[in-house]
């Protein structure tokens, strides 16, 4: 038997606002419907998410479809890029990501490194693999933390991979016990 983890990167969200409370744009809401439709035949057993609203909203209807609530895990939140709770601009983010993926312990003052983010998120993922062994789990996630979790199991999930993802995006990871044996992209793009 296998355990399937569906990494769902959140849909498009407004560029302004608080990291934790930003929701989805109208396009993000439409794409969340597409995510729900894509996953409807996957026999989902549980839906978990980052505590950030945009991630929860992207997977919420998947949970409703199976008669459950979204289980929120604080440690699945996006990597903390700055000491403030506001969004880092794309202009600032690109060089920050390049340095972070080149040097996993690098972090701005008051922020988090890739290594620290990966460690906290992988602890949750390992717990989920035990709790939901041989089941199908959806994880509402974000670009960097998703890439770091996937990169823990296979180094090809790196900065180039992150740059190739879309909002939203879906990757089905197949595990035998805690060993990653296959990854398939399920999202058809925007």
Short mmCIF file of C-alpha atoms in Angstrom, two decimals:
data_model
loop_
_atom_site.label_atom_id
_atom_site.label_comp_id
_atom_site.label_asym_id
_atom_site.label_seq_id
_atom_site.Cartn_x
_atom_site.Cartn_y
_atom_site.Cartn_z
CA UNK A 1 0.00 0.00 0.00
CA UNK A 2 1.01 3.59 -0.55
CA UNK A 3 0.34 6.89 1.12
CA UNK A 4 -0.46 9.73 -1.25
CA UNK A 5 0.24 13.35 -0.35
CA UNK A 6 -1.23 16.01 -2.62
CA UNK A 7 0.80 19.18 -2.28
CA UNK A 8 -1.50 22.02 -3.30
CA UNK A 9 0.14 25.38 -3.74
CA UNK A 10 -2.43 28.09 -3.04
CA UNK A 11 -4.21 30.06 -5.72
CA UNK A 12 -3.56 33.65 -6.71
CA UNK A 13 -3.87 36.11 -3.82
CA UNK A 14 -3.82 39.90 -3.59
CA UNK A 15 -0.31 41.37 -3.54
CA UNK A 16 -1.15 43.70 -0.66
CA UNK A 17 -1.97 42.73 2.89
CA UNK A 18 -0.91 40.62 5.79
CA UNK A 19 0.83 37.31 5.07
CA UNK A 20 -1.48 35.38 7.37
CA UNK A 21 -4.82 36.91 6.38
CA UNK A 22 -4.55 37.55 2.62
CA UNK A 23 -7.28 35.62 0.82
CA UNK A 24 -7.70 34.80 -2.85
CA UNK A 25 -8.37 36.98 -5.87
CA UNK A 26 -11.45 36.21 -8.00
CA UNK A 27 -9.14 34.14 -10.26
CA UNK A 28 -7.80 32.38 -7.13
CA UNK A 29 -11.36 31.41 -6.13
CA UNK A 30 -12.09 30.06 -9.62
CA UNK A 31 -8.86 28.07 -9.56
CA UNK A 32 -9.77 26.67 -6.12
CA UNK A 33 -12.90 25.25 -7.77
CA UNK A 34 -10.68 23.64 -10.41
CA UNK A 35 -8.47 22.18 -7.65
CA UNK A 36 -11.59 20.67 -6.03
CA UNK A 37 -12.71 19.18 -9.35
CA UNK A 38 -9.25 17.75 -10.09
CA UNK A 39 -9.12 16.03 -6.70
CA UNK A 40 -12.73 14.77 -6.54
CA UNK A 41 -11.86 11.26 -7.78
CA UNK A 42 -8.64 10.86 -5.76
CA UNK A 43 -10.31 9.25 -2.70
CA UNK A 44 -9.08 11.96 -0.31
CA UNK A 45 -9.12 10.95 3.38
CA UNK A 46 -7.92 14.17 5.04
CA UNK A 47 -7.27 17.81 4.17
CA UNK A 48 -4.67 19.79 6.07
CA UNK A 49 -3.29 23.25 5.49
CA UNK A 50 -0.98 26.03 6.41
CA UNK A 51 -2.75 28.50 8.74
CA UNK A 52 -2.64 31.18 6.03
CA UNK A 53 -6.10 32.02 4.68
CA UNK A 54 -5.13 31.74 0.98
CA UNK A 55 -4.02 28.13 1.50
CA UNK A 56 -7.08 27.18 3.53
CA UNK A 57 -9.42 28.70 0.93
CA UNK A 58 -7.67 26.83 -1.90
CA UNK A 59 -8.40 23.41 -0.32
CA UNK A 60 -11.52 24.14 1.76
CA UNK A 61 -14.02 22.78 -0.77
CA UNK A 62 -12.00 19.56 -1.07
CA UNK A 63 -12.56 19.07 2.68
CA UNK A 64 -16.25 19.95 2.36
CA UNK A 65 -16.57 17.44 -0.48
CA UNK A 66 -15.51 14.64 1.90
CA UNK A 67 -17.53 16.01 4.85
CA UNK A 68 -14.55 17.22 6.87
CA UNK A 69 -12.95 20.40 8.13
CA UNK A 70 -9.52 21.57 7.03
CA UNK A 71 -7.00 20.61 9.74
CA UNK A 72 -4.64 23.55 10.27
CA UNK A 73 -0.98 23.06 11.19
CA UNK A 74 0.97 26.17 12.16
CA UNK A 75 4.28 24.62 11.10
CA UNK A 76 3.08 24.26 7.49
CA UNK A 77 3.06 28.05 7.07
CA UNK A 78 5.18 29.67 4.40
CA UNK A 79 8.81 30.36 5.12
CA UNK A 80 9.18 33.57 7.12
CA UNK A 81 11.14 35.84 4.79
CA UNK A 82 11.19 39.01 6.92
CA UNK A 83 10.76 40.01 10.53
CA UNK A 84 7.48 41.76 9.73
CA UNK A 85 4.20 40.05 8.92
CA UNK A 86 3.86 41.68 5.51
CA UNK A 87 4.52 40.34 2.07
CA UNK A 88 8.04 40.63 0.65
CA UNK A 89 7.85 42.15 -2.85
CA UNK A 90 8.72 39.99 -5.86
CA UNK A 91 11.67 42.32 -6.54
CA UNK A 92 13.06 41.62 -3.05
CA UNK A 93 12.07 37.96 -3.03
CA UNK A 94 13.99 36.74 -6.11
CA UNK A 95 17.52 37.56 -4.81
CA UNK A 96 16.50 36.41 -1.32
CA UNK A 97 15.42 33.02 -2.69
CA UNK A 98 18.60 32.68 -4.75
CA UNK A 99 20.78 33.29 -1.70
CA UNK A 100 18.60 31.04 0.49
CA UNK A 101 18.67 28.08 -1.89
CA UNK A 102 22.43 28.51 -2.30
CA UNK A 103 23.03 28.72 1.45
CA UNK A 104 20.31 26.90 3.43
CA UNK A 105 21.20 28.55 6.76
CA UNK A 106 20.90 32.11 5.37
CA UNK A 107 18.15 34.30 6.82
CA UNK A 108 17.53 37.99 7.20
CA UNK A 109 17.48 39.34 10.77
CA UNK A 110 14.33 38.14 12.54
CA UNK A 111 13.40 35.82 9.66
CA UNK A 112 13.80 32.10 9.00
CA UNK A 113 16.30 30.11 6.95
CA UNK A 114 15.41 27.41 4.43
CA UNK A 115 16.92 24.85 6.81
CA UNK A 116 14.73 25.97 9.71
CA UNK A 117 11.59 26.12 7.57
CA UNK A 118 12.26 22.69 6.09
CA UNK A 119 12.85 21.15 9.52
CA UNK A 120 9.56 22.40 11.03
CA UNK A 121 7.50 21.47 7.95
CA UNK A 122 9.07 18.02 7.54
CA UNK A 123 8.27 17.21 11.17
CA UNK A 124 4.58 17.78 10.35
CA UNK A 125 4.80 15.83 7.09
CA UNK A 126 6.40 12.84 8.85
CA UNK A 127 3.66 12.95 11.48
CA UNK A 128 1.02 13.02 8.74
CA UNK A 129 2.66 10.05 6.97
CA UNK A 130 2.34 8.05 10.21
CA UNK A 131 -1.17 9.21 11.12
CA UNK A 132 -2.59 8.74 7.62
CA UNK A 133 -0.53 5.74 6.51
CA UNK A 134 -1.94 4.19 3.30
CA UNK A 135 -4.37 7.10 2.88
CA UNK A 136 -4.70 10.14 0.62
CA UNK A 137 -3.89 13.52 2.22
CA UNK A 138 -4.22 16.99 0.71
CA UNK A 139 -1.85 19.66 2.05
CA UNK A 140 -2.70 23.31 1.35
CA UNK A 141 0.70 24.89 0.98
CA UNK A 142 2.92 27.67 -0.41
CA UNK A 143 5.68 27.75 -3.00
CA UNK A 144 8.82 27.84 -0.86
CA UNK A 145 7.71 25.54 1.97
CA UNK A 146 6.25 23.06 -0.54
CA UNK A 147 9.54 23.04 -2.48
CA UNK A 148 11.54 22.57 0.73
CA UNK A 149 9.37 19.64 1.84
CA UNK A 150 9.64 17.98 -1.56
CA UNK A 151 13.37 18.79 -1.72
CA UNK A 152 13.91 16.96 1.57
CA UNK A 153 13.10 13.71 -0.26
CA UNK A 154 14.67 14.54 -3.64
CA UNK A 155 17.18 17.32 -4.35
CA UNK A 156 15.73 17.96 -7.82
CA UNK A 157 13.01 19.97 -6.06
CA UNK A 158 15.10 23.12 -5.87
CA UNK A 159 14.92 26.80 -6.80
CA UNK A 160 14.43 26.02 -10.51
CA UNK A 161 11.53 23.76 -9.56
CA UNK A 162 10.02 26.52 -7.39
CA UNK A 163 10.25 28.97 -10.29
CA UNK A 164 8.49 26.42 -12.55
CA UNK A 165 5.43 26.09 -10.31
CA UNK A 166 2.20 28.01 -10.74
CA UNK A 167 -0.49 29.38 -8.44
CA UNK A 168 -2.21 27.08 -7.79
CA UNK A 169 -0.36 23.88 -8.47
CA UNK A 170 -0.81 20.24 -7.43
CA UNK A 171 1.84 17.54 -7.00
CA UNK A 172 0.86 14.01 -5.99
CA UNK A 173 3.64 12.41 -3.97
CA UNK A 174 3.53 8.65 -3.48
CA UNK A 175 5.21 7.22 -0.39
CA UNK A 176 5.98 3.63 0.56
CA UNK A 177 6.35 3.98 4.31
CA UNK A 178 8.33 7.26 4.48
CA UNK A 179 10.19 6.81 1.20
CA UNK A 180 9.14 8.97 -1.74
CA UNK A 181 8.72 6.69 -4.76
CA UNK A 182 6.89 8.89 -7.29
CA UNK A 183 5.78 12.48 -7.93
CA UNK A 184 3.24 13.51 -10.56
CA UNK A 185 2.06 16.99 -11.39
CA UNK A 186 -1.74 17.02 -11.58
CA UNK A 187 -2.33 20.70 -12.31
CA UNK A 188 -2.74 21.58 -15.96
CA UNK A 189 -1.57 25.15 -15.50
CA UNK A 190 -3.35 28.46 -15.81
#
